CSV table of C-alpha atoms in Angstrom, one decimal:
chain,number,residue,atom,x,y,z
A,1,MET,CA,34.8,-206.9,-179.7
A,2,ALA,CA,35.4,-206.4,-182.7
A,3,PRO,CA,38.1,-203.6,-183.7
A,4,ARG,CA,37.1,-199.8,-184.4
A,5,PRO,CA,37.5,-198.9,-187.9
A,6,ALA,CA,40.2,-196.8,-188.7
A,7,ALA,CA,40.1,-193.1,-189.5
A,8,SER,CA,40.9,-193.5,-193.0
A,9,ASP,CA,37.8,-195.6,-193.0
A,10,LYS,CA,34.9,-193.1,-191.6
A,11,PRO,CA,33.2,-191.2,-194.3
A,12,ALA,CA,34.0,-187.5,-195.7
A,13,THR,CA,31.1,-185.0,-194.0
A,14,THR,CA,33.3,-182.0,-196.1
A,15,GLY,CA,34.2,-181.4,-200.0
A,16,ARG,CA,37.2,-179.0,-201.6
A,17,LEU,CA,37.9,-176.2,-204.0
A,18,GLU,CA,40.1,-176.4,-206.4
A,19,LEU,CA,39.9,-172.9,-208.1
A,20,THR,CA,42.3,-172.0,-210.2
A,21,SER,CA,42.1,-167.9,-213.0
A,22,GLU,CA,43.1,-166.9,-215.7
A,23,PRO,CA,45.8,-163.9,-215.7
A,24,ALA,CA,46.4,-165.5,-211.7
A,25,GLY,CA,46.2,-163.3,-209.1
A,26,ALA,CA,42.2,-163.1,-208.7
A,27,GLN,CA,41.0,-161.8,-205.5
A,28,VAL,CA,38.3,-164.8,-204.1
A,29,VAL,CA,35.8,-164.3,-201.5
A,30,LEU,CA,34.0,-167.6,-200.6
A,31,ASP,CA,30.2,-167.1,-199.0
A,32,GLY,CA,31.4,-163.1,-198.5
A,33,LYS,CA,34.8,-163.7,-197.0
A,34,ALA,CA,37.8,-163.1,-198.9
A,35,ARG,CA,40.0,-167.0,-198.6
A,36,GLY,CA,43.6,-165.6,-200.2
A,37,ILE,CA,44.2,-164.5,-204.2
A,38,THR,CA,43.8,-167.5,-207.1
A,39,PRO,CA,45.1,-170.1,-207.3
A,40,LEU,CA,43.4,-171.6,-204.9
A,41,THR,CA,42.7,-174.5,-202.8
A,42,VAL,CA,40.1,-174.3,-199.7
A,43,ASP,CA,38.9,-177.6,-198.4
A,44,ASP,CA,36.8,-178.4,-195.5
A,45,LEU,CA,34.2,-176.4,-197.7
A,46,ALA,CA,30.2,-177.7,-196.3
A,47,PRO,CA,28.5,-179.8,-198.4
A,48,GLY,CA,25.8,-178.1,-200.6
A,49,THR,CA,26.3,-174.1,-203.0
A,50,HIS,CA,28.4,-171.7,-201.5
A,51,ALA,CA,29.1,-168.3,-203.6
A,52,LEU,CA,32.2,-167.3,-205.6
A,53,ASP,CA,33.5,-163.9,-206.2
A,54,LEU,CA,37.0,-163.6,-208.3
A,55,GLN,CA,38.0,-159.9,-208.6
A,56,SER,CA,40.7,-158.2,-210.7
A,57,SER,CA,41.5,-155.6,-212.5
A,58,GLU,CA,39.9,-157.1,-215.0
A,59,GLY,CA,37.0,-157.8,-213.6
A,60,SER,CA,34.5,-159.8,-211.4
A,61,ILE,CA,33.3,-162.4,-211.8
A,62,HIS,CA,30.2,-163.9,-209.7
A,63,ARG,CA,29.0,-167.2,-209.5
A,64,SER,CA,27.7,-170.1,-207.9
A,65,PHE,CA,29.0,-173.9,-207.3
A,66,ALA,CA,27.9,-177.4,-205.8
A,67,VAL,CA,30.4,-179.7,-203.0
A,68,LYS,CA,29.7,-183.1,-202.6
A,69,ALA,CA,31.1,-184.6,-199.0
A,70,GLY,CA,34.0,-186.6,-200.3
A,71,GLU,CA,34.8,-184.9,-203.8
A,72,THR,CA,36.9,-181.9,-205.2
A,73,ALA,CA,35.0,-178.7,-207.6
A,74,LYS,CA,37.3,-177.5,-210.3
A,75,ILE,CA,37.6,-174.1,-211.2
A,76,ALA,CA,38.5,-172.9,-214.2
A,77,GLU,CA,37.5,-169.1,-214.6
A,78,ALA,CA,39.0,-166.5,-217.0
A,79,ILE,CA,39.0,-163.1,-216.5
A,80,PHE,CA,39.2,-160.8,-219.5
A,81,GLY,CA,37.2,-157.5,-220.5
A,82,GLY,CA,34.2,-158.0,-223.3
A,83,TRP,CA,31.9,-155.1,-225.2
A,84,VAL,CA,29.5,-153.1,-224.9
A,85,LYS,CA,27.5,-152.2,-228.5
A,86,VAL,CA,25.7,-149.3,-228.4
A,87,PHE,CA,22.6,-148.5,-231.1
A,88,ALA,CA,21.0,-145.8,-231.2
A,89,PRO,CA,18.8,-143.2,-233.7
A,90,PHE,CA,21.1,-140.5,-232.2
A,91,GLU,CA,24.7,-139.6,-230.7
A,92,VAL,CA,24.9,-140.3,-227.1
A,93,THR,CA,27.1,-139.9,-224.6
A,94,VAL,CA,28.0,-142.7,-222.0
A,95,ARG,CA,28.9,-142.6,-218.4
A,96,GLU,CA,30.1,-144.9,-215.6
A,97,GLY,CA,29.6,-143.1,-212.2
A,98,ALA,CA,31.2,-140.1,-212.9
A,99,LYS,CA,33.4,-141.2,-215.7
A,100,VAL,CA,32.6,-140.6,-219.6
A,101,VAL,CA,33.1,-144.2,-221.7
A,102,ARG,CA,34.5,-143.1,-224.3
A,103,LEU,CA,33.0,-145.2,-227.7
A,104,GLU,CA,35.5,-146.2,-229.8
A,105,GLU,CA,34.7,-147.4,-233.2
A,106,GLY,CA,31.9,-148.8,-234.2
A,107,ASN,CA,30.5,-147.3,-231.2
A,108,GLN,CA,31.7,-150.3,-228.8
A,109,ILE,CA,33.4,-149.4,-225.4
A,110,MET,CA,35.9,-152.1,-224.2
A,111,LEU,CA,34.5,-152.9,-220.0
A,112,PRO,CA,36.0,-155.3,-218.0
A,113,ALA,CA,33.7,-158.0,-217.0
A,114,GLY,CA,31.2,-157.5,-214.6
A,115,ARG,CA,28.1,-155.4,-214.4
A,116,HIS,CA,28.0,-151.8,-214.6
A,117,GLU,CA,25.2,-149.2,-214.3
A,118,LEU,CA,26.1,-147.0,-218.0
A,119,HIS,CA,23.8,-143.4,-218.6
A,120,VAL,CA,23.6,-143.3,-221.7
A,121,MET,CA,22.3,-139.7,-222.6
A,122,ASN,CA,21.8,-137.4,-224.9
A,123,ARG,CA,22.1,-133.1,-223.1
A,124,GLN,CA,20.4,-131.6,-226.0
A,125,LEU,CA,17.6,-134.1,-226.6
A,126,GLY,CA,17.1,-134.3,-222.7
A,127,TYR,CA,17.7,-138.1,-223.5
A,128,ASP,CA,19.2,-139.9,-220.3
A,129,THR,CA,18.4,-143.2,-219.1
A,130,VAL,CA,20.3,-145.9,-216.9
A,131,HIS,CA,21.1,-149.2,-218.5
A,132,HIS,CA,22.7,-152.1,-215.8
A,133,VAL,CA,24.8,-154.3,-217.9
A,134,ASP,CA,25.9,-157.9,-216.9
A,135,LEU,CA,29.7,-158.2,-219.2
A,136,LYS,CA,31.3,-161.8,-219.8
A,137,PRO,CA,34.7,-162.3,-220.5
A,138,GLY,CA,35.1,-162.0,-223.7
A,139,GLU,CA,31.3,-161.6,-224.8
A,140,THR,CA,29.9,-158.9,-226.2
A,141,SER,CA,26.7,-157.0,-224.6
A,142,THR,CA,24.1,-155.0,-226.7
A,143,ILE,CA,22.4,-151.7,-225.8
A,144,SER,CA,19.8,-150.5,-228.0
A,145,VAL,CA,18.5,-147.4,-227.2
A,146,ALA,CA,14.7,-146.8,-228.6
A,147,ALA,CA,13.8,-142.9,-229.7
A,148,PRO,CA,11.4,-142.1,-226.8
A,149,ALA,CA,8.5,-140.1,-228.6
A,150,SER,CA,7.2,-136.8,-227.7
A,151,SER,CA,4.9,-134.1,-230.0
A,152,ILE,CA,5.4,-130.7,-232.0
A,153,ALA,CA,4.1,-128.4,-231.8
A,154,VAL,CA,3.6,-125.4,-234.9
A,155,ARG,CA,2.1,-122.2,-235.7
A,156,THR,CA,1.5,-120.2,-238.2
A,157,SER,CA,1.3,-116.2,-239.0
A,158,ALA,CA,-0.7,-117.0,-241.6
A,159,PRO,CA,-3.0,-120.0,-243.8
A,160,ALA,CA,-0.7,-122.6,-244.0
A,161,GLN,CA,-0.4,-126.7,-244.6
A,162,VAL,CA,2.6,-128.3,-243.0
A,163,TRP,CA,5.4,-130.7,-243.7
A,164,ILE,CA,7.1,-132.3,-241.3
A,165,ASP,CA,10.2,-134.3,-242.5
A,166,GLY,CA,8.0,-134.0,-246.0
A,167,VAL,CA,4.3,-135.9,-244.6
A,168,SER,CA,1.1,-134.2,-244.4
A,169,ALA,CA,0.8,-133.0,-240.5
A,170,GLY,CA,-2.5,-130.3,-242.0
A,171,GLU,CA,-3.3,-127.2,-241.9
A,172,ALA,CA,-1.8,-125.0,-239.2
A,173,PRO,CA,-2.3,-124.5,-236.4
A,174,ILE,CA,-1.0,-127.8,-235.6
A,175,GLU,CA,-1.1,-129.0,-232.3
A,176,ALA,CA,1.1,-131.7,-230.4
A,177,MET,CA,1.7,-133.6,-232.7
A,178,SER,CA,3.8,-137.4,-232.1
A,179,ASP,CA,7.1,-137.3,-233.0
A,180,ALA,CA,10.3,-138.8,-232.1
A,181,VAL,CA,12.9,-137.0,-230.1
A,182,GLY,CA,15.6,-135.4,-232.8
A,183,THR,CA,16.3,-133.1,-235.1
A,184,HIS,CA,13.0,-132.6,-238.2
A,185,GLU,CA,12.5,-130.3,-240.7
A,186,VAL,CA,9.5,-128.3,-240.9
A,187,VAL,CA,8.2,-127.2,-244.1
A,188,ALA,CA,5.3,-124.5,-244.3
A,189,ARG,CA,3.5,-123.5,-247.6
A,190,GLN,CA,0.4,-120.8,-247.9
A,191,ALA,CA,-1.4,-121.3,-250.9
A,192,SER,CA,0.3,-119.1,-252.9
A,193,GLY,CA,3.0,-121.0,-252.9
A,194,GLU,CA,5.0,-118.8,-250.2
A,195,GLU,CA,7.7,-121.1,-248.0
A,196,ARG,CA,8.8,-120.8,-244.8
A,197,ARG,CA,11.0,-124.1,-243.9
A,198,SER,CA,12.7,-124.5,-240.9
A,199,VAL,CA,15.0,-127.6,-238.7
A,200,VAL,CA,14.2,-128.5,-234.6
A,201,THR,CA,14.8,-129.8,-232.6
A,202,VAL,CA,12.7,-132.2,-230.6
A,203,THR,CA,13.6,-132.5,-227.3
A,204,VAL,CA,11.8,-135.3,-224.4
A,205,ARG,CA,9.8,-131.8,-223.7
A,206,PRO,CA,6.8,-131.2,-226.2
A,207,VAL,CA,8.0,-128.5,-228.7
A,208,THR,CA,6.6,-125.3,-229.9
A,209,LEU,CA,7.5,-123.1,-233.8
A,210,ASP,CA,5.9,-120.0,-234.5
A,211,ILE,CA,6.5,-119.7,-238.4
A,212,ASP,CA,6.0,-115.7,-239.2
A,213,PHE,CA,5.5,-115.2,-242.7
A,214,SER,CA,5.5,-111.4,-242.6
A,215,LYS,CA,9.5,-112.0,-242.0
A,216,PRO,CA,11.8,-112.9,-245.0
C-alpha cells in the first residue's frame, strides 16, 4: 500500500493577510467584523475578495483586496488627513453635521481621510446644497459652487430705462429677468437724465425692486 501523503503535502485551501498602517493602531474591520488593530496578521482567509475598513482619529480607509489560496496578501496603508478646496462665486459657510468647518486661507479645509457629507451654504442668499467628498490621505479634493439662476423684477414709478450691472435690460417694468444669485447694481434712468441707483441682493427666490422717482 502506498504511504499516505504528509499533512504538509496537502494543497492550501486558505490565504493570509499581513496588514500595517501609518500611523499604527488603526481599528481593523474585515468583512464587517472587528479583527483588532494594526499591525495585524489574519490567517485562514477564504480565497476571494474581502472588504477592509481601517478607522483611526486621522480618518478612515475603505477598500477591497483579493486573497489566493496558499498566498499572503500584504497591505500597507497611510491614514492621514487631506484637503478640500472650495471654489464659489460668493461667500459660503461649510458645515458637516452640526459642526461648522472653518475655511482656511485659500478657501481650504483640512479633514480626516474618508467620506464626508458637506453642506455648503449662504443664508443671506438662501443657498444650501450638499456635496459628498471621498477624501484620500494627502490629496486635495475640490468643491465647485455654481451660482444658481434666479430672477429679478424692476418696477418704476415713472417711465425709465433700466440697466443691471451695466447691461441694458430695457424699459421698466422688467418682469422676471433671469440673473444669478448675488449682489447686483440696478440703475433706472428717465429721459430727463434723472436716475436712481440701487444695490439689490438676488436670492434663490425671485426678487422685485420698486423704484420711486418721487423720492430723492
